[in-house]
Amino acid sequence: MENKEKKKGGVGLKVILIVFFLVAAVGAGVFFGYSKFLSDKNTDSNENMTTSNVTQAQTQTQSGENSSYLQHVVSAKTFDLSEFTINLADEGGKNYLKVNVYLGYDSKKLTDELTEKTPIIRDAIIEVLRTKKVEDINDKNMDNIKIEIIQRINPMLEKGKINNVYFSDILTQ
């Protein structure tokens, strides 16, 4: 009798150990699969969050709040689009804007796409800036202009999204 009880206890222990190792193996597989295959999708969701934050920032800026989302974003990388010289929408067409533009982004995959699409992106920025008047080019309105540029460019991109626009050497005349 005692041998049968010992055998049942030994079999139960073996079953528990086998189940434990199977659960551990499945858990390790799930962890590996998530880290290997879904981490890129997680980056995409972060970029979607950035897009929604930009839209929210535009709403806040239009409603008159002083704090802007773009003032708090520091991009990991920037892409130089060089200098733009653009006629402004003032009457008579005598005023122009001269500015250097840099696009801010975080995705490493985006650099090649930005290089390939530079003429298209430059054209989109020119379209946005040509609608502005000299009065629009001021500290209060620059965040609105940046957000408008971001919203114009991001739908063109497939490998990531830009999260900020940086201007340097702004000159209006």
PDB file of C-alpha atoms in Angstrom:
ATOM      1  CA  MET A   1       0.000   0.000   0.000  1.00  0.00           C
ATOM      2  CA  GLU A   2       2.736   2.376   0.940  1.00  0.00           C
ATOM      3  CA  ASN A   3       4.464   1.839  -2.447  1.00  0.00           C
ATOM      4  CA  LYS A   4       1.318   2.889  -4.352  1.00  0.00           C
ATOM      5  CA  GLU A   5       1.011   6.095  -2.280  1.00  0.00           C
ATOM      6  CA  LYS A   6       4.691   6.909  -2.865  1.00  0.00           C
ATOM      7  CA  LYS A   7       4.274   6.332  -6.620  1.00  0.00           C
ATOM      8  CA  LYS A   8       1.230   8.642  -6.751  1.00  0.00           C
ATOM      9  CA  GLY A   9       3.150  11.351  -4.865  1.00  0.00           C
ATOM     10  CA  GLY A  10       6.141  10.975  -7.179  1.00  0.00           C
ATOM     11  CA  VAL A  11       3.950  11.189 -10.293  1.00  0.00           C
ATOM     12  CA  GLY A  12       2.183  14.297  -8.920  1.00  0.00           C
ATOM     13  CA  LEU A  13       5.515  15.980  -8.278  1.00  0.00           C
ATOM     14  CA  LYS A  14       6.660  15.185 -11.840  1.00  0.00           C
ATOM     15  CA  VAL A  15       3.452  16.650 -13.286  1.00  0.00           C
ATOM     16  CA  ILE A  16       3.872  19.828 -11.233  1.00  0.00           C
ATOM     17  CA  LEU A  17       7.478  20.223 -12.383  1.00  0.00           C
ATOM     18  CA  ILE A  18       6.562  19.641 -16.037  1.00  0.00           C
ATOM     19  CA  VAL A  19       3.723  22.202 -15.838  1.00  0.00           C
ATOM     20  CA  PHE A  20       6.056  24.682 -14.127  1.00  0.00           C
ATOM     21  CA  PHE A  21       8.696  24.361 -16.843  1.00  0.00           C
ATOM     22  CA  LEU A  22       6.078  24.618 -19.607  1.00  0.00           C
ATOM     23  CA  VAL A  23       4.677  27.815 -18.083  1.00  0.00           C
ATOM     24  CA  ALA A  24       8.191  29.220 -17.733  1.00  0.00           C
ATOM     25  CA  ALA A  25       8.998  28.355 -21.367  1.00  0.00           C
ATOM     26  CA  VAL A  26       5.768  29.937 -22.630  1.00  0.00           C
ATOM     27  CA  GLY A  27       6.421  33.048 -20.522  1.00  0.00           C
ATOM     28  CA  ALA A  28       9.936  33.363 -21.908  1.00  0.00           C
ATOM     29  CA  GLY A  29       8.572  32.956 -25.457  1.00  0.00           C
ATOM     30  CA  VAL A  30       5.959  35.631 -24.903  1.00  0.00           C
ATOM     31  CA  PHE A  31       8.560  38.008 -23.467  1.00  0.00           C
ATOM     32  CA  PHE A  32      10.941  37.386 -26.381  1.00  0.00           C
ATOM     33  CA  GLY A  33       8.161  37.776 -28.949  1.00  0.00           C
ATOM     34  CA  TYR A  34       6.968  41.024 -27.415  1.00  0.00           C
ATOM     35  CA  SER A  35      10.428  42.547 -27.126  1.00  0.00           C
ATOM     36  CA  LYS A  36      11.487  41.449 -30.607  1.00  0.00           C
ATOM     37  CA  PHE A  37       8.381  42.030 -32.721  1.00  0.00           C
ATOM     38  CA  LEU A  38       6.108  44.435 -30.889  1.00  0.00           C
ATOM     39  CA  SER A  39       8.661  46.976 -29.717  1.00  0.00           C
ATOM     40  CA  ASP A  40       8.546  48.704 -33.149  1.00  0.00           C
ATOM     41  CA  LYS A  41       4.755  48.916 -32.904  1.00  0.00           C
ATOM     42  CA  ASN A  42       5.148  50.474 -29.473  1.00  0.00           C
ATOM     43  CA  THR A  43       7.332  53.171 -31.057  1.00  0.00           C
ATOM     44  CA  ASP A  44       4.589  53.828 -33.615  1.00  0.00           C
ATOM     45  CA  SER A  45       2.040  54.283 -30.845  1.00  0.00           C
ATOM     46  CA  ASN A  46       4.391  56.798 -29.190  1.00  0.00           C
ATOM     47  CA  GLU A  47       4.556  58.687 -32.483  1.00  0.00           C
ATOM     48  CA  ASN A  48       0.745  58.619 -32.675  1.00  0.00           C
ATOM     49  CA  MET A  49       0.688  60.042 -29.157  1.00  0.00           C
ATOM     50  CA  THR A  50       3.016  62.798 -30.353  1.00  0.00           C
ATOM     51  CA  THR A  51       0.652  63.614 -33.210  1.00  0.00           C
ATOM     52  CA  SER A  52      -2.298  63.833 -30.846  1.00  0.00           C
ATOM     53  CA  ASN A  53      -0.230  66.015 -28.506  1.00  0.00           C
ATOM     54  CA  VAL A  54       0.546  68.364 -31.405  1.00  0.00           C
ATOM     55  CA  THR A  55      -3.161  68.607 -32.210  1.00  0.00           C
ATOM     56  CA  GLN A  56      -3.885  69.270 -28.550  1.00  0.00           C
ATOM     57  CA  ALA A  57      -1.146  71.913 -28.503  1.00  0.00           C
ATOM     58  CA  GLN A  58      -2.725  73.651 -31.473  1.00  0.00           C
ATOM     59  CA  THR A  59      -6.072  73.713 -29.688  1.00  0.00           C
ATOM     60  CA  GLN A  60      -4.434  75.127 -26.555  1.00  0.00           C
ATOM     61  CA  THR A  61      -2.561  77.767 -28.520  1.00  0.00           C
ATOM     62  CA  GLN A  62      -5.711  78.808 -30.382  1.00  0.00           C
ATOM     63  CA  SER A  63      -7.638  79.051 -27.124  1.00  0.00           C
ATOM     64  CA  GLY A  64      -5.035  81.502 -25.828  1.00  0.00           C
ATOM     65  CA  GLU A  65      -3.107  79.404 -23.311  1.00  0.00           C
ATOM     66  CA  ASN A  66       0.520  80.504 -23.007  1.00  0.00           C
ATOM     67  CA  SER A  67       2.125  77.089 -22.447  1.00  0.00           C
ATOM     68  CA  SER A  68       2.787  75.131 -25.617  1.00  0.00           C
ATOM     69  CA  TYR A  69       3.567  71.492 -26.132  1.00  0.00           C
ATOM     70  CA  LEU A  70       6.289  72.351 -28.656  1.00  0.00           C
ATOM     71  CA  GLN A  71       8.203  74.411 -26.115  1.00  0.00           C
ATOM     72  CA  HIS A  72       8.667  71.262 -24.023  1.00  0.00           C
ATOM     73  CA  VAL A  73       9.636  68.864 -26.841  1.00  0.00           C
ATOM     74  CA  VAL A  74      13.332  68.297 -27.374  1.00  0.00           C
ATOM     75  CA  SER A  75      13.910  66.090 -30.382  1.00  0.00           C
ATOM     76  CA  ALA A  76      16.602  63.419 -30.412  1.00  0.00           C
ATOM     77  CA  LYS A  77      17.573  64.239 -34.004  1.00  0.00           C
ATOM     78  CA  THR A  78      17.189  67.176 -36.371  1.00  0.00           C
ATOM     79  CA  PHE A  79      17.102  67.331 -40.145  1.00  0.00           C
ATOM     80  CA  ASP A  80      18.416  70.487 -41.841  1.00  0.00           C
ATOM     81  CA  LEU A  81      16.230  71.795 -44.675  1.00  0.00           C
ATOM     82  CA  SER A  82      18.569  74.744 -45.264  1.00  0.00           C
ATOM     83  CA  GLU A  83      17.489  78.276 -45.939  1.00  0.00           C
ATOM     84  CA  PHE A  84      14.106  79.429 -47.227  1.00  0.00           C
ATOM     85  CA  THR A  85      13.505  82.823 -48.851  1.00  0.00           C
ATOM     86  CA  ILE A  86       9.772  83.295 -49.303  1.00  0.00           C
ATOM     87  CA  ASN A  87       7.508  86.110 -50.440  1.00  0.00           C
ATOM     88  CA  LEU A  88       4.905  86.784 -47.770  1.00  0.00           C
ATOM     89  CA  ALA A  89       1.181  87.270 -48.377  1.00  0.00           C
ATOM     90  CA  ASP A  90       1.239  91.024 -47.695  1.00  0.00           C
ATOM     91  CA  GLU A  91      -0.347  93.332 -50.252  1.00  0.00           C
ATOM     92  CA  GLY A  92       2.057  94.436 -52.925  1.00  0.00           C
ATOM     93  CA  GLY A  93       4.286  91.364 -52.453  1.00  0.00           C
ATOM     94  CA  LYS A  94       7.184  93.479 -51.241  1.00  0.00           C
ATOM     95  CA  ASN A  95       7.767  91.651 -47.962  1.00  0.00           C
ATOM     96  CA  TYR A  96       9.715  88.448 -47.650  1.00  0.00           C
ATOM     97  CA  LEU A  97      10.838  85.963 -45.020  1.00  0.00           C
ATOM     98  CA  LYS A  98      14.297  84.443 -44.837  1.00  0.00           C
ATOM     99  CA  VAL A  99      14.651  81.548 -42.372  1.00  0.00           C
ATOM    100  CA  ASN A 100      16.580  78.318 -41.754  1.00  0.00           C
ATOM    101  CA  VAL A 101      14.307  75.364 -40.941  1.00  0.00           C
ATOM    102  CA  TYR A 102      15.153  72.166 -39.055  1.00  0.00           C
ATOM    103  CA  LEU A 103      12.759  69.267 -38.480  1.00  0.00           C
ATOM    104  CA  GLY A 104      12.926  67.484 -35.125  1.00  0.00           C
ATOM    105  CA  TYR A 105      12.222  63.764 -34.791  1.00  0.00           C
ATOM    106  CA  ASP A 106      13.088  60.715 -32.691  1.00  0.00           C
ATOM    107  CA  SER A 107      12.898  57.720 -35.062  1.00  0.00           C
ATOM    108  CA  LYS A 108      16.220  56.547 -36.560  1.00  0.00           C
ATOM    109  CA  LYS A 109      14.347  55.146 -39.560  1.00  0.00           C
ATOM    110  CA  LEU A 110      13.109  58.588 -40.572  1.00  0.00           C
ATOM    111  CA  THR A 111      16.445  60.088 -41.678  1.00  0.00           C
ATOM    112  CA  ASP A 112      16.549  58.304 -45.039  1.00  0.00           C
ATOM    113  CA  GLU A 113      12.902  59.087 -45.763  1.00  0.00           C
ATOM    114  CA  LEU A 114      13.417  62.782 -44.988  1.00  0.00           C
ATOM    115  CA  THR A 115      16.417  62.841 -47.325  1.00  0.00           C
ATOM    116  CA  GLU A 116      14.394  61.233 -50.126  1.00  0.00           C
ATOM    117  CA  LYS A 117      11.404  63.524 -49.641  1.00  0.00           C
ATOM    118  CA  THR A 118      13.293  66.794 -49.084  1.00  0.00           C
ATOM    119  CA  PRO A 119      11.863  68.548 -52.184  1.00  0.00           C
ATOM    120  CA  ILE A 120       8.297  67.564 -51.257  1.00  0.00           C
ATOM    121  CA  ILE A 121       8.795  68.655 -47.644  1.00  0.00           C
ATOM    122  CA  ARG A 122      10.356  71.964 -48.690  1.00  0.00           C
ATOM    123  CA  ASP A 123       7.404  72.598 -50.992  1.00  0.00           C
ATOM    124  CA  ALA A 124       4.937  71.925 -48.162  1.00  0.00           C
ATOM    125  CA  ILE A 125       6.764  74.364 -45.877  1.00  0.00           C
ATOM    126  CA  ILE A 126       6.822  77.002 -48.619  1.00  0.00           C
ATOM    127  CA  GLU A 127       3.061  76.580 -49.066  1.00  0.00           C
ATOM    128  CA  VAL A 128       2.504  77.164 -45.349  1.00  0.00           C
ATOM    129  CA  LEU A 129       4.861  80.138 -45.043  1.00  0.00           C
ATOM    130  CA  ARG A 130       3.604  81.909 -48.190  1.00  0.00           C
ATOM    131  CA  THR A 131       0.185  82.303 -46.579  1.00  0.00           C
ATOM    132  CA  LYS A 132       1.659  84.349 -43.699  1.00  0.00           C
ATOM    133  CA  LYS A 133       1.955  88.109 -43.413  1.00  0.00           C
ATOM    134  CA  VAL A 134       4.707  90.084 -41.697  1.00  0.00           C
ATOM    135  CA  GLU A 135       2.422  90.518 -38.668  1.00  0.00           C
ATOM    136  CA  ASP A 136       2.124  86.703 -38.370  1.00  0.00           C
ATOM    137  CA  ILE A 137       5.875  86.263 -37.930  1.00  0.00           C
ATOM    138  CA  ASN A 138       6.146  87.008 -34.201  1.00  0.00           C
ATOM    139  CA  ASP A 139       6.872  85.141 -30.969  1.00  0.00           C
ATOM    140  CA  LYS A 140       3.205  84.568 -30.153  1.00  0.00           C
ATOM    141  CA  ASN A 141       2.377  83.059 -33.516  1.00  0.00           C
ATOM    142  CA  MET A 142       5.475  80.920 -34.205  1.00  0.00           C
ATOM    143  CA  ASP A 143       4.061  77.885 -32.371  1.00  0.00           C
ATOM    144  CA  ASN A 144       0.958  78.003 -34.587  1.00  0.00           C
ATOM    145  CA  ILE A 145       3.151  78.113 -37.676  1.00  0.00           C
ATOM    146  CA  LYS A 146       5.250  75.183 -36.412  1.00  0.00           C
ATOM    147  CA  ILE A 147       2.144  73.118 -35.685  1.00  0.00           C
ATOM    148  CA  GLU A 148       0.737  73.886 -39.114  1.00  0.00           C
ATOM    149  CA  ILE A 149       4.003  72.703 -40.706  1.00  0.00           C
ATOM    150  CA  ILE A 150       4.002  69.509 -38.622  1.00  0.00           C
ATOM    151  CA  GLN A 151       0.421  68.752 -39.595  1.00  0.00           C
ATOM    152  CA  ARG A 152       1.250  69.316 -43.255  1.00  0.00           C
ATOM    153  CA  ILE A 153       4.375  67.109 -43.277  1.00  0.00           C
ATOM    154  CA  ASN A 154       3.466  64.152 -41.006  1.00  0.00           C
ATOM    155  CA  PRO A 155       0.825  62.651 -43.365  1.00  0.00           C
ATOM    156  CA  MET A 156       3.558  62.419 -46.045  1.00  0.00           C
ATOM    157  CA  LEU A 157       5.843  60.307 -43.852  1.00  0.00           C
ATOM    158  CA  GLU A 158       5.665  56.514 -43.557  1.00  0.00           C
ATOM    159  CA  LYS A 159       8.611  55.576 -41.324  1.00  0.00           C
ATOM    160  CA  GLY A 160       7.958  57.962 -38.445  1.00  0.00           C
ATOM    161  CA  LYS A 161       6.703  61.414 -37.553  1.00  0.00           C
ATOM    162  CA  ILE A 162       8.337  64.729 -36.862  1.00  0.00           C
ATOM    163  CA  ASN A 163       7.628  66.147 -33.423  1.00  0.00           C
ATOM    164  CA  ASN A 164       8.972  69.687 -33.688  1.00  0.00           C
ATOM    165  CA  VAL A 165      10.102  72.370 -36.107  1.00  0.00           C
ATOM    166  CA  TYR A 166      13.036  74.611 -35.281  1.00  0.00           C
ATOM    167  CA  PHE A 167      13.669  77.987 -36.907  1.00  0.00           C
ATOM    168  CA  SER A 168      16.973  79.851 -36.898  1.00  0.00           C
ATOM    169  CA  ASP A 169      18.108  83.125 -38.424  1.00  0.00           C
ATOM    170  CA  ILE A 170      14.613  84.552 -38.977  1.00  0.00           C
ATOM    171  CA  LEU A 171      14.592  87.714 -41.050  1.00  0.00           C
ATOM    172  CA  THR A 172      11.536  89.575 -42.364  1.00  0.00           C
ATOM    173  CA  GLN A 173      11.638  92.570 -44.605  1.00  0.00           C
TER     174      GLN A 173
END
